Structure formats: structure tokens, C-alpha cells
CSV table of C-alpha atoms and ligand atoms in Angstrom, one decimal:
chain,number,residue,atom,x,y,z
A,1,MET,CA,-42.6,3.4,20.3
A,2,THR,CA,-41.7,5.4,23.5
A,3,GLU,CA,-38.6,7.2,23.0
A,4,PHE,CA,-37.1,5.4,25.9
A,5,SER,CA,-37.8,2.1,23.9
A,6,THR,CA,-36.4,3.6,20.7
A,7,VAL,CA,-33.2,4.6,22.6
A,8,CYS,CA,-33.0,1.0,24.0
A,9,CYS,CA,-33.6,-0.5,20.7
A,10,ILE,CA,-30.7,1.4,19.2
A,11,PHE,CA,-28.6,0.8,22.2
A,12,ILE,CA,-29.1,-3.0,21.7
A,13,ILE,CA,-28.3,-2.9,18.0
A,14,PHE,CA,-25.3,-0.9,18.9
A,15,SER,CA,-24.2,-3.6,21.4
A,16,VAL,CA,-24.8,-6.4,19.2
A,17,LEU,CA,-22.9,-4.9,16.4
A,18,ASN,CA,-19.8,-4.3,18.8
A,19,SER,CA,-20.0,-7.5,19.9
A,20,GLN,CA,-19.9,-8.8,16.6
A,21,LEU,CA,-16.4,-6.6,16.0
A,22,ASP,CA,-15.2,-7.7,19.2
A,23,ALA,CA,-15.8,-11.4,18.2
A,24,GLN,CA,-13.1,-11.0,15.5
A,25,PRO,CA,-10.1,-10.0,17.5
A,26,ASN,CA,-7.9,-11.9,14.6
A,27,LYS,CA,-8.6,-9.2,12.0
A,28,LEU,CA,-5.5,-8.7,10.1
A,29,VAL,CA,-4.0,-5.5,10.0
A,30,GLN,CA,-4.5,-3.4,7.0
A,31,VAL,CA,-1.4,-1.5,5.9
A,32,GLY,CA,-1.6,1.4,2.9
A,33,VAL,CA,1.9,2.0,1.5
A,34,TYR,CA,2.0,5.3,-0.9
A,35,TYR,CA,5.3,5.5,-2.3
A,36,GLU,CA,6.9,6.2,-5.7
A,37,ALA,CA,9.7,4.2,-7.4
A,38,LEU,CA,12.7,6.4,-7.3
A,39,CYS,CA,12.5,7.7,-4.1
A,40,PRO,CA,15.1,7.0,-1.4
A,41,ASP,CA,12.9,6.7,1.4
A,42,SER,CA,10.5,4.8,-0.4
A,43,ILE,CA,13.0,2.4,-1.2
A,44,ASP,CA,14.4,2.0,2.2
A,45,PHE,CA,10.9,1.6,3.6
A,46,ILE,CA,10.2,-1.2,1.3
A,47,VAL,CA,13.5,-2.9,1.1
A,48,GLU,CA,14.1,-2.7,5.1
A,49,GLN,CA,11.1,-2.2,7.0
A,50,LEU,CA,8.3,-3.7,4.9
A,51,TRP,CA,10.3,-6.8,3.5
A,52,LEU,CA,11.7,-7.8,7.1
A,53,ALA,CA,7.7,-7.6,8.5
A,54,TYR,CA,6.7,-9.7,5.5
A,55,LYS,CA,9.4,-12.3,6.1
A,56,LYS,CA,8.6,-12.5,9.6
A,57,VAL,CA,4.8,-12.1,10.3
A,58,ARG,CA,3.2,-12.1,7.1
A,59,SER,CA,0.2,-13.7,8.5
A,60,ILE,CA,-1.1,-10.9,10.5
A,61,PHE,CA,-1.3,-8.0,8.1
A,62,GLU,CA,-2.4,-7.3,4.5
A,63,VAL,CA,-0.7,-4.5,2.4
A,64,ASP,CA,-1.9,-2.1,-0.2
A,65,LEU,CA,0.8,-1.0,-2.4
A,66,VAL,CA,-0.2,2.4,-4.2
A,67,PRO,CA,2.8,3.6,-6.5
A,68,TYR,CA,2.4,7.1,-7.4
A,69,GLY,CA,3.6,9.3,-4.5
A,70,LYS,CA,4.1,13.2,-5.5
A,71,ALA,CA,3.3,12.8,-9.2
A,72,TRP,CA,0.7,14.8,-10.8
A,73,GLU,CA,-1.4,14.0,-13.9
A,74,LYS,CA,-3.7,15.7,-16.4
A,75,GLN,CA,-6.2,14.5,-18.7
A,76,LEU,CA,-5.8,14.7,-22.5
A,77,LYS,CA,-9.1,15.6,-24.5
A,78,ASN,CA,-9.3,12.0,-25.7
A,79,GLY,CA,-9.5,10.7,-22.2
A,80,THR,CA,-5.8,9.6,-21.5
A,81,TRP,CA,-4.0,10.7,-18.4
A,82,VAL,CA,-0.7,12.1,-18.9
A,83,PHE,CA,1.4,12.0,-15.8
A,84,GLN,CA,4.6,13.9,-14.4
A,85,CYS,CA,6.8,12.4,-11.5
A,86,GLN,CA,8.8,14.1,-8.8
A,87,HIS,CA,12.1,12.1,-10.2
A,88,GLY,CA,11.1,12.5,-13.8
A,89,ARG,CA,10.1,10.2,-16.7
A,90,GLU,CA,11.8,7.2,-15.4
A,91,GLU,CA,10.0,7.4,-12.2
A,92,CYS,CA,6.6,7.3,-14.0
A,93,TYR,CA,7.9,4.5,-16.1
A,94,GLY,CA,8.6,2.6,-12.5
A,95,ASN,CA,5.6,3.6,-11.2
A,96,LEU,CA,3.5,2.1,-14.1
A,97,VAL,CA,5.1,-1.3,-14.0
A,98,GLN,CA,4.4,-1.6,-10.5
A,99,THR,CA,0.8,-0.3,-10.9
A,100,CYS,CA,0.6,-3.1,-13.6
A,101,ALA,CA,2.1,-5.5,-11.4
A,102,VAL,CA,-0.3,-4.9,-8.5
A,103,CYS,CA,-3.3,-4.8,-10.4
A,104,LEU,CA,-2.6,-7.9,-12.6
A,105,LEU,CA,-1.1,-10.0,-10.0
A,106,ASN,CA,-4.0,-9.0,-7.5
A,107,ASN,CA,-1.9,-11.2,-4.8
A,108,THR,CA,0.3,-9.5,-2.0
A,109,ASP,CA,2.5,-12.9,-2.0
A,110,LEU,CA,3.4,-12.3,-6.0
A,111,SER,CA,3.4,-8.4,-6.2
A,112,LEU,CA,5.1,-7.7,-3.0
A,113,PRO,CA,7.9,-9.9,-3.9
A,114,PHE,CA,8.1,-8.4,-7.5
A,115,VAL,CA,7.7,-4.6,-5.9
A,116,HIS,CA,10.8,-5.6,-3.4
A,117,CYS,CA,13.0,-6.9,-6.1
A,118,ALA,CA,12.5,-3.9,-8.1
A,119,MET,CA,12.9,-1.5,-5.4
A,120,SER,CA,16.1,-3.4,-4.4
A,121,SER,CA,17.7,-3.2,-7.9
A,122,SER,CA,20.0,-0.3,-8.9
A,123,HIS,CA,17.4,1.0,-11.4
A,124,PRO,CA,14.2,-0.1,-9.9
A,125,GLN,CA,12.3,1.5,-13.3
A,126,SER,CA,13.9,-1.2,-15.3
A,127,ALA,CA,14.0,-4.0,-13.2
A,128,GLY,CA,10.6,-5.2,-14.2
A,129,PRO,CA,11.7,-7.9,-16.8
A,130,MET,CA,14.5,-9.2,-14.7
A,131,CYS,CA,12.2,-9.6,-11.7
A,132,ALA,CA,9.7,-11.2,-13.3
A,133,ARG,CA,11.9,-13.8,-14.4
A,134,LYS,CA,13.5,-14.3,-10.8
A,135,LEU,CA,10.1,-14.8,-9.5
A,136,ASN,CA,8.8,-17.2,-12.3
A,137,ILE,CA,6.0,-14.3,-13.0
A,138,ASP,CA,4.9,-14.0,-16.4
A,139,TYR,CA,6.2,-10.5,-17.7
A,140,ARG,CA,4.1,-10.4,-21.1
A,141,PRO,CA,0.7,-9.2,-19.6
A,142,ILE,CA,2.6,-6.5,-17.3
A,143,GLU,CA,4.5,-5.2,-20.4
A,144,LYS,CA,1.2,-5.2,-22.6
A,145,CYS,CA,-0.4,-3.3,-19.6
A,146,LEU,CA,2.6,-0.5,-19.9
A,147,THR,CA,0.9,1.0,-23.1
A,148,SER,CA,-2.7,-0.1,-22.6
A,149,ASP,CA,-5.9,2.0,-21.8
A,150,GLN,CA,-6.3,-0.1,-18.9
A,151,GLY,CA,-2.6,0.5,-17.5
A,152,ASN,CA,-3.5,4.4,-17.9
A,153,ARG,CA,-6.6,3.8,-15.7
A,154,TRP,CA,-4.7,2.0,-13.4
A,155,GLN,CA,-2.2,4.5,-12.9
A,156,HIS,CA,-5.1,7.0,-12.7
A,157,GLU,CA,-6.8,5.2,-9.8
A,158,MET,CA,-3.5,4.8,-7.9
A,159,GLY,CA,-3.4,8.8,-8.2
A,160,LYS,CA,-6.9,9.4,-7.0
A,161,LYS,CA,-6.0,7.2,-4.2
A,162,THR,CA,-3.2,9.2,-3.4
A,163,GLU,CA,-4.7,12.6,-3.9
A,164,SER,CA,-7.8,11.7,-1.5
A,165,GLN,CA,-5.4,10.8,1.4
A,166,LYS,CA,-6.0,12.9,4.5
A,167,PRO,CA,-4.3,14.8,5.7
A,168,HIS,CA,-2.8,15.6,2.2
A,169,ILE,CA,0.3,13.8,1.6
A,170,THR,CA,3.6,15.8,2.2
A,171,PHE,CA,6.0,13.0,2.6
A,172,ILE,CA,6.4,10.1,0.8
A,173,PRO,CA,6.1,7.3,1.6
A,174,ARG,CA,3.3,7.4,3.7
A,175,VAL,CA,2.3,4.6,5.8
A,176,VAL,CA,-1.4,4.1,6.8
A,177,ILE,CA,-2.9,1.4,9.3
A,178,ASN,CA,-6.3,0.1,9.2
A,179,GLY,CA,-7.3,3.1,7.0
A,180,VAL,CA,-6.4,5.9,9.3
A,181,TYR,CA,-3.4,8.3,9.2
A,182,SER,CA,-1.7,9.2,12.2
A,183,LYS,CA,1.7,10.9,12.7
A,184,LEU,CA,2.6,8.5,15.3
A,185,ASN,CA,2.3,5.4,13.3
A,186,GLN,CA,3.7,7.3,10.4
A,187,GLU,CA,7.0,7.8,12.3
A,188,LYS,CA,7.1,4.3,14.1
A,189,ALA,CA,6.6,2.7,10.8
A,190,LEU,CA,9.6,4.3,9.3
A,191,ARG,CA,11.9,3.0,12.3
A,192,ASN,CA,10.1,-0.3,13.7
A,193,PHE,CA,7.3,-1.3,11.1
A,194,LEU,CA,7.6,-4.9,12.5
A,195,GLY,CA,6.9,-3.6,16.0
A,196,LEU,CA,3.9,-1.2,14.6
A,197,VAL,CA,2.3,-4.0,12.8
A,198,CYS,CA,2.5,-6.4,15.9
A,199,GLU,CA,1.1,-3.8,18.2
A,200,ASN,CA,-1.6,-3.2,15.8
A,201,TYR,CA,-2.9,-6.9,15.7
A,202,LYS,CA,-5.3,-7.8,18.3
A,203,GLY,CA,-4.6,-11.7,18.0
A,204,PRO,CA,-2.1,-13.8,19.7
A,205,LYS,CA,1.4,-12.6,18.6
A,206,PRO,CA,3.4,-14.5,16.4
A,207,VAL,CA,6.7,-15.4,18.2
A,208,GLU,CA,8.7,-13.3,15.5
A,209,CYS,CA,6.9,-10.1,17.0
A,210,PRO,CA,9.1,-8.2,19.6
A,211,ALA,CA,8.6,-9.8,23.0
A,212,VAL,CA,8.6,-7.0,25.2
A,213,LYS,CA,6.7,-3.6,24.4
A,214,ASP,CA,9.7,-1.5,22.9
A,215,ASP,CA,10.0,2.1,24.5
A,216,SER,CA,12.1,3.1,21.8
A,217,LEU,CA,9.0,2.8,19.4
B,301,NAG,C1,-4.9,10.2,-26.8
B,301,NAG,O1,-3.8,10.8,-27.2
B,301,NAG,C2,-2.6,10.6,-27.1
B,301,NAG,C3,-1.7,11.8,-27.4
B,301,NAG,O2,-1.8,12.0,-29.1
B,301,NAG,C4,-2.1,9.2,-27.3
B,301,NAG,O3,-0.6,9.0,-27.0
B,301,NAG,C5,-3.3,8.3,-27.0
B,301,NAG,O4,-2.7,6.7,-27.2
B,301,NAG,C6,-4.5,8.8,-27.2
B,301,NAG,N1,-5.4,7.7,-26.3
B,301,NAG,C7,-6.7,7.0,-26.9
B,301,NAG,C8,-7.4,6.5,-26.1
B,301,NAG,O5,-6.8,7.2,-28.0
B,302,NAG,C1,-8.4,-9.8,-6.9
B,302,NAG,O1,-8.7,-11.3,-5.9
B,302,NAG,C2,-9.8,-10.9,-4.8
B,302,NAG,C3,-9.9,-12.0,-3.7
B,302,NAG,O2,-8.4,-12.7,-3.8
B,302,NAG,C4,-10.9,-11.2,-5.9
B,302,NAG,O3,-12.1,-11.3,-5.2
B,302,NAG,C5,-11.2,-10.3,-6.9
B,302,NAG,O4,-12.1,-10.7,-7.6
B,302,NAG,C6,-9.7,-10.1,-7.8
B,302,NAG,N1,-9.9,-8.9,-8.5
B,302,NAG,C7,-9.5,-9.4,-10.1
B,302,NAG,C8,-9.6,-8.1,-10.6
B,302,NAG,O5,-9.0,-10.4,-10.4
């Protein structure tokens, strides 16, 4: 094959790949939320911004909840991870309850209402059983997870995901759109998350989306 036809070939392959990407304009917006259970800014974001968008335009985005925040961890000789949290032991407990819920429920329509309920309560770290009751979720597997090796590994996974964020996290919550952090999106997320999700959705906008491009965004 001549160099020219190789280049041509590569070009055609790229064009085909590109048109396949273009062919899915209705791809859901992927939102990553890195937060911690007792952080006032995390609570504000989840209770106000995230929940409003969930209520209004749930069909256009997927959310990945990562409860860990500015915690740190070390591994004991026997393999168990030990965590310390920015707001102390209570926060570590709250993070673990939400980690177990997110991993066990494995379904945004169950885990987000659970996390929203806990974060709305005056004691997010101990609201688990009450929220489970309210939402008709069986709390027993979550409770079992809290003291299990599996729960410990899941919390470590949340830690790894958080630590591997680029650039390194300095402010919690961090909100990431489609896997890429941008300072502008982060700032928009805390003020007008609904608008941000709508803006990033390439398909037909739901009527609940702000009608005109909001300059205050
Ligand atoms: C490892 O040691 C810690 C502290 O002694 C203990 O709490 C934990 O259950 C142990 N983990 C395993 C897997 O045995
Ligand atoms: C979580 O759900 C997805 C799709 O809904 C499924 O593919 C995956 O196997 C589930 N994971 C677990 C651990 O149940």
C-alpha cells in the first residue's frame, strides 16, 4: 500500500468512527459527583442542584455518586483499609453507608433518592435506616455491608476514584461532566446544575430545560 492510500484508509476509518459518534446525539450526559457525607457544600449541591435536575430532567443524564471526598486511607497488614475523614469518624461512617447503598442498589433511581434523603436529614451519617424505610429499600444488606470486607473494598474503590481525579481535588464537591473536569463546568454546576446538564445534552431538550441560553450561567 502506498503511503497515500494508507493515509486515505486511516482517514476513512476515522470518518466512519466519527459518523457513528455523530449518530448518537441523544447520548446521556455522564455526571460524576465526588463528595463527602458531612460537608455543607456537598449537602447543598446534592439537596438543591442535583435533586432539582433529577426531578426535572432525569431522562437526559446518568450520575455516578462517589462518597469519599477529602478522606485519606491506609492499608493494614491484613489487607483491611482504614479511613480518616475531613469531618471525623461520623463522616467516615456516613460515606460508608452511602458507598454500600450505591454499590448494592446499583441503580440511580434507588441510590440517588437514598443519598438525597440522607443528605437532607440533620444527621446524614445516621439517617440510613430511616431513609431506607421511607423509600421501601431493604436496609439489612446495607447494614451487613458496613462491617464486611466487601464494604471496606468498595470504600477503597471510591477512594481510588477520588484520588485519580485530574487535576487533584481541592474543592468538594467536585462535579465532572462526561469524564472531563473543567473549572467553568464546576462553577456552573454549583449555581445552575440543571442548566449545565441541559446545555451538555445534544438531543432534543426536555421542556423542563431553561428555555433560552441563560447569560448568568
Ligand atoms: C484486620 O485487622 C483489623 C484490626 O485488627 C480488623 O478490624 C479487621 O477485621 C482485620 N481484617 C481482616 C480481613 O481480617
Ligand atoms: C449493575 O447494573 C448494570 C446494568 O444495570 C449491570 O450490567 C451490572 O452487572 C450490575 N452490577 C452488579 C454488581 O450487579
